[in-house]
């Protein structure tokens, strides 16, 4: 039984014992002692003679907040920061935390469903093999296409194939986590171009873009070391992309490669911004696709985007890791309101210079998934310097109208300038074509 003295008087009002406060706050006395040790919830008074703890009943609301935050799984270190904030700022922090949890849960759900479908398909294939001891493999060809672009230039690319029919998936996005099936029988290749531009307002360019036969990527840097961060993130992907060989990776191997890619990019960004005066304030978004000859593997973190044009329709195949997107998701903000929201630039996830504890680092890892492709697909990757100022109807029209990827990236950067060019712009356009055409 808890016995740390009776209620006592104090200048701030009547205090209660730890046992009584535990009853009021619905926390155990053991938890209260732990929170005291961690600095989350200090007693109003500690008897200097016997060490008994006394609490002000006015502390109950704060104690319950700690308990509620623990119930949603928030780490104690983050709770410590939130309880020190005023109510409005605490609400913003809690929303951001939960949006991150939901994004991570959605990514794990997509991967889980992909694995269920993939293993189910493998099981059906194995059951058709006599003795159930064989294995199946497929390989698709790749073409030698694509080019890279820097500010004011774009890489080589030629005409594109006809647009494929609209696909579908369990996630509502063509070729998304719900679509499995083996690699296509016809060898495919990619024709691509990349272009970055400083814009009409900024004096430096912190965006980076790359387009090659195995790798498509855009990155939007921020902070003092933003340019270094975006360049480092993309450079970190190249060895993994080039190491794929000429054959198509299996789904399992590609998923592993994507995980390795995410880790490499994160380390590269930390190293790149380490010399900055404030490395914790620098980082980058990253949206990249690795091509294996039959599938695209997607790596995504932040609010740069990837779109798919198929059957005349433009689908966004990434989900922004931003505060306004989380508010759109929970219905508290419309898309129209999001465009002018003061927190529209606040990211919930990005590659940053900060070294984080393991649980936090895992929670902030990029999303990874596989994308099945069709000949005639056209992909657009872009930073928010394009997507935030040009609506999707205009993006769709520009992407459809352009005959070749080179023309498409020039059109898109031009649209950003027509909208005022308030930010750096990076975009990549890639066509999936039959390898014989290449």
GROMACS .gro file of N, CA and C in nm, residues 258-340:
model
  249
  258UNK      N    1   1.586  -0.216  -5.262
  258UNK     CA    2   1.524  -0.089  -5.225
  258UNK      C    3   1.553  -0.052  -5.080
  259UNK      N    4   1.550  -0.151  -4.992
  259UNK     CA    5   1.585  -0.126  -4.852
  259UNK      C    6   1.730  -0.079  -4.841
  260UNK      N    7   1.819  -0.144  -4.914
  260UNK     CA    8   1.960  -0.102  -4.914
  260UNK      C    9   1.974   0.040  -4.967
  261UNK      N   10   1.896   0.070  -5.070
  261UNK     CA   11   1.899   0.204  -5.129
  261UNK      C   12   1.859   0.309  -5.028
  262UNK      N   13   1.751   0.284  -4.954
  262UNK     CA   14   1.704   0.379  -4.854
  262UNK      C   15   1.810   0.404  -4.748
  263UNK      N   16   1.875   0.297  -4.702
  263UNK     CA   17   1.979   0.312  -4.600
  263UNK      C   18   2.099   0.389  -4.653
  264UNK      N   19   2.139   0.358  -4.777
  264UNK     CA   20   2.255   0.426  -4.835
  264UNK      C   21   2.229   0.575  -4.853
  265UNK      N   22   2.109   0.609  -4.900
  265UNK     CA   23   2.076   0.750  -4.921
  265UNK      C   24   2.074   0.825  -4.788
  266UNK      N   25   2.021   0.763  -4.685
  266UNK     CA   26   2.015   0.827  -4.554
  266UNK      C   27   2.155   0.856  -4.500
  267UNK      N   28   2.243   0.758  -4.511
  267UNK     CA   29   2.381   0.777  -4.463
  267UNK      C   30   2.452   0.884  -4.545
  268UNK      N   31   2.430   0.883  -4.676
  268UNK     CA   32   2.498   0.980  -4.763
  268UNK      C   33   2.456   1.123  -4.730
  269UNK      N   34   2.329   1.143  -4.699
  269UNK     CA   35   2.282   1.277  -4.664
  269UNK      C   36   2.344   1.322  -4.533
  270UNK      N   37   2.348   1.234  -4.434
  270UNK     CA   38   2.409   1.271  -4.305
  270UNK      C   39   2.555   1.312  -4.324
  271UNK      N   40   2.628   1.235  -4.405
  271UNK     CA   41   2.769   1.267  -4.428
  271UNK      C   42   2.784   1.400  -4.505
  272UNK      N   43   2.695   1.423  -4.600
  272UNK     CA   44   2.707   1.542  -4.685
  272UNK      C   45   2.685   1.671  -4.608
  273UNK      N   46   2.594   1.670  -4.511
  273UNK     CA   47   2.561   1.794  -4.440
  273UNK      C   48   2.634   1.807  -4.307
  274UNK      N   49   2.714   1.707  -4.272
  274UNK     CA   50   2.785   1.711  -4.144
  274UNK      C   51   2.871   1.836  -4.127
  275UNK      N   52   2.937   1.890  -4.232
  275UNK     CA   53   3.018   2.011  -4.213
  275UNK      C   54   2.937   2.138  -4.191
  276UNK      N   55   2.806   2.134  -4.211
  276UNK     CA   56   2.724   2.255  -4.196
  276UNK      C   57   2.721   2.301  -4.051
  277UNK      N   58   2.697   2.430  -4.032
  277UNK     CA   59   2.687   2.484  -3.896
  277UNK      C   60   2.570   2.421  -3.821
  278UNK      N   61   2.461   2.392  -3.893
  278UNK     CA   62   2.344   2.329  -3.833
  278UNK      C   63   2.301   2.211  -3.919
  279UNK      N   64   2.372   2.097  -3.909
  279UNK     CA   65   2.339   1.983  -3.995
  279UNK      C   66   2.199   1.929  -3.971
  280UNK      N   67   2.147   1.946  -3.849
  280UNK     CA   68   2.013   1.896  -3.821
  280UNK      C   69   1.905   1.970  -3.899
  281UNK      N   70   1.936   2.091  -3.945
  281UNK     CA   71   1.838   2.169  -4.019
  281UNK      C   72   1.847   2.152  -4.170
  282UNK      N   73   1.933   2.063  -4.216
  282UNK     CA   74   1.951   2.041  -4.360
  282UNK      C   75   1.906   1.900  -4.397
  283UNK      N   76   1.859   1.885  -4.519
  283UNK     CA   77   1.816   1.753  -4.564
  283UNK      C   78   1.758   1.761  -4.703
  284UNK      N   79   1.684   1.656  -4.741
  284UNK     CA   80   1.628   1.650  -4.875
  284UNK      C   81   1.511   1.554  -4.880
  285UNK      N   82   1.422   1.578  -4.974
  285UNK     CA   83   1.324   1.477  -5.012
  285UNK      C   84   1.392   1.385  -5.113
  286UNK      N   85   1.329   1.272  -5.143
  286UNK     CA   86   1.383   1.183  -5.245
  286UNK      C   87   1.269   1.099  -5.302
  287UNK      N   88   1.255   1.104  -5.433
  287UNK     CA   89   1.162   1.015  -5.503
  287UNK      C   90   1.240   0.954  -5.618
  288UNK      N   91   1.257   0.822  -5.614
  288UNK     CA   92   1.342   0.756  -5.712
  288UNK      C   93   1.280   0.623  -5.754
  289UNK      N   94   1.314   0.582  -5.877
  289UNK     CA   95   1.267   0.453  -5.928
  289UNK      C   96   1.385   0.378  -5.987
  290UNK      N   97   1.399   0.252  -5.946
  290UNK     CA   98   1.503   0.164  -5.999
  290UNK      C   99   1.439   0.070  -6.101
  291UNK      N  100   1.498   0.063  -6.218
  291UNK     CA  101   1.443  -0.017  -6.327
  291UNK      C  102   1.518  -0.148  -6.341
  292UNK      N  103   1.444  -0.260  -6.350
  292UNK     CA  104   1.508  -0.391  -6.361
  292UNK      C  105   1.485  -0.457  -6.495
  293UNK      N  106   1.413  -0.392  -6.583
  293UNK     CA  107   1.382  -0.454  -6.711
  293UNK      C  108   1.239  -0.501  -6.719
  294UNK      N  109   1.172  -0.515  -6.607
  294UNK     CA  110   1.032  -0.557  -6.606
  294UNK      C  111   0.951  -0.490  -6.496
  295UNK      N  112   1.019  -0.440  -6.395
  295UNK     CA  113   0.954  -0.373  -6.282
  295UNK      C  114   1.028  -0.245  -6.250
  296UNK      N  115   0.956  -0.155  -6.187
  296UNK     CA  116   1.017  -0.037  -6.127
  296UNK      C  117   1.003  -0.048  -5.976
  297UNK      N  118   1.112  -0.026  -5.907
  297UNK     CA  119   1.107  -0.021  -5.761
  297UNK      C  120   1.107   0.124  -5.717
  298UNK      N  121   1.013   0.161  -5.633
  298UNK     CA  122   0.996   0.300  -5.592
  298UNK      C  123   1.051   0.323  -5.453
  299UNK      N  124   1.130   0.428  -5.436
  299UNK     CA  125   1.179   0.475  -5.306
  299UNK      C  126   1.129   0.619  -5.290
  300UNK      N  127   1.060   0.648  -5.179
  300UNK     CA  128   0.997   0.779  -5.168
  300UNK      C  129   0.995   0.828  -5.024
  301UNK      N  130   1.038   0.953  -5.005
  301UNK     CA  131   1.026   1.019  -4.875
  301UNK      C  132   1.015   1.169  -4.898
  302UNK      N  133   0.921   1.233  -4.829
  302UNK     CA  134   0.903   1.376  -4.843
  302UNK      C  135   0.784   1.410  -4.930
  303UNK      N  136   0.790   1.527  -4.997
  303UNK     CA  137   0.676   1.572  -5.077
  303UNK      C  138   0.708   1.591  -5.224
  304UNK      N  139   0.823   1.540  -5.270
  304UNK     CA  140   0.839   1.526  -5.415
  304UNK      C  141   0.746   1.414  -5.458
  305UNK      N  142   0.716   1.406  -5.587
  305UNK     CA  143   0.610   1.314  -5.629
  305UNK      C  144   0.649   1.231  -5.751
  306UNK      N  145   0.577   1.120  -5.767
  306UNK     CA  146   0.584   1.039  -5.888
  306UNK      C  147   0.443   1.021  -5.941
  307UNK      N  148   0.428   1.038  -6.073
  307UNK     CA  149   0.300   1.022  -6.141
  307UNK      C  150   0.316   0.917  -6.251
  308UNK      N  151   0.205   0.851  -6.283
  308UNK     CA  152   0.200   0.756  -6.395
  308UNK      C  153   0.092   0.801  -6.492
  309UNK      N  154   0.128   0.816  -6.618
  309UNK     CA  155   0.030   0.841  -6.724
  309UNK      C  156   0.004   0.708  -6.795
  310UNK      N  157  -0.120   0.662  -6.787
  310UNK     CA  158  -0.158   0.536  -6.851
  310UNK      C  159  -0.301   0.549  -6.901
  311UNK      N  160  -0.323   0.511  -7.025
  311UNK     CA  161  -0.457   0.518  -7.080
  311UNK      C  162  -0.515   0.657  -7.081
  312UNK      N  163  -0.430   0.758  -7.092
  312UNK     CA  164  -0.477   0.895  -7.096
  312UNK      C  165  -0.509   0.955  -6.961
  313UNK      N  166  -0.490   0.877  -6.854
  313UNK     CA  167  -0.516   0.927  -6.719
  313UNK      C  168  -0.386   0.940  -6.641
  314UNK      N  169  -0.378   1.046  -6.559
  314UNK     CA  170  -0.259   1.070  -6.478
  314UNK      C  171  -0.287   1.030  -6.334
  315UNK      N  172  -0.209   0.936  -6.283
  315UNK     CA  173  -0.225   0.887  -6.146
  315UNK      C  174  -0.104   0.931  -6.062
  316UNK      N  175  -0.129   0.983  -5.944
  316UNK     CA  176  -0.019   1.008  -5.851
  316UNK      C  177   0.007   0.878  -5.776
  317UNK      N  178   0.129   0.828  -5.778
  317UNK     CA  179   0.159   0.699  -5.718
  317UNK      C  180   0.243   0.711  -5.591
  318UNK      N  181   0.263   0.833  -5.543
  318UNK     CA  182   0.329   0.853  -5.414
  318UNK      C  183   0.235   0.931  -5.323
  319UNK      N  184   0.264   0.926  -5.194
  319UNK     CA  185   0.184   0.995  -5.093
  319UNK      C  186   0.275   1.093  -5.020
  320UNK      N  187   0.237   1.220  -5.019
  320UNK     CA  188   0.322   1.321  -4.955
  320UNK      C  189   0.338   1.295  -4.806
  321UNK      N  190   0.458   1.307  -4.757
  321UNK     CA  191   0.485   1.299  -4.613
  321UNK      C  192   0.489   1.441  -4.557
  322UNK      N  193   0.374   1.505  -4.556
  322UNK     CA  194   0.366   1.645  -4.515
  322UNK      C  195   0.250   1.665  -4.418
  323UNK      N  196   0.256   1.775  -4.344
  323UNK     CA  197   0.149   1.805  -4.248
  323UNK      C  198   0.017   1.828  -4.320
  324UNK      N  199   0.019   1.905  -4.429
  324UNK     CA  200  -0.109   1.934  -4.495
  324UNK      C  201  -0.169   1.808  -4.556
  325UNK      N  202  -0.085   1.715  -4.606
  325UNK     CA  203  -0.140   1.590  -4.659
  325UNK      C  204  -0.207   1.509  -4.549
  326UNK      N  205  -0.148   1.509  -4.429
  326UNK     CA  206  -0.210   1.436  -4.317
  326UNK      C  207  -0.344   1.498  -4.280
  327UNK      N  208  -0.355   1.630  -4.292
  327UNK     CA  209  -0.480   1.698  -4.262
  327UNK      C  210  -0.584   1.673  -4.371
  328UNK      N  211  -0.540   1.662  -4.494
  328UNK     CA  212  -0.631   1.624  -4.602
  328UNK      C  213  -0.682   1.482  -4.579
  329UNK      N  214  -0.591   1.394  -4.539
  329UNK     CA  215  -0.626   1.254  -4.517
  329UNK      C  216  -0.732   1.238  -4.408
  330UNK      N  217  -0.720   1.318  -4.300
  330UNK     CA  218  -0.817   1.301  -4.191
  330UNK      C  219  -0.940   1.390  -4.207
  331UNK      N  220  -0.948   1.462  -4.319
  331UNK     CA  221  -1.068   1.540  -4.349
  331UNK      C  222  -1.073   1.677  -4.285
  332UNK      N  223  -0.967   1.719  -4.218
  332UNK     CA  224  -0.969   1.849  -4.152
  332UNK      C  225  -0.927   1.963  -4.244
  333UNK      N  226  -0.887   1.930  -4.368
  333UNK     CA  227  -0.841   2.032  -4.461
  333UNK      C  228  -0.876   1.987  -4.602
  334UNK      N  229  -0.928   2.078  -4.683
  334UNK     CA  230  -0.956   2.045  -4.823
  334UNK      C  231  -0.830   2.068  -4.906
  335UNK      N  232  -0.827   2.011  -5.026
  335UNK     CA  233  -0.712   2.031  -5.114
  335UNK      C  234  -0.696   2.178  -5.152
  336UNK      N  235  -0.809   2.245  -5.167
  336UNK     CA  236  -0.803   2.388  -5.200
  336UNK      C  237  -0.742   2.467  -5.084
  337UNK      N  238  -0.782   2.435  -4.961
  337UNK     CA  239  -0.729   2.504  -4.844
  337UNK      C  240  -0.580   2.472  -4.824
  338UNK      N  241  -0.540   2.351  -4.861
  338UNK     CA  242  -0.401   2.309  -4.841
  338UNK      C  243  -0.305   2.397  -4.920
  339UNK      N  244  -0.350   2.446  -5.037
  339UNK     CA  245  -0.262   2.525  -5.124
  339UNK      C  246  -0.215   2.653  -5.058
  340UNK      N  247  -0.294   2.707  -4.965
  340UNK     CA  248  -0.256   2.832  -4.898
  340UNK      C  249  -0.233   2.815  -4.749
   0.00000   0.00000   0.00000
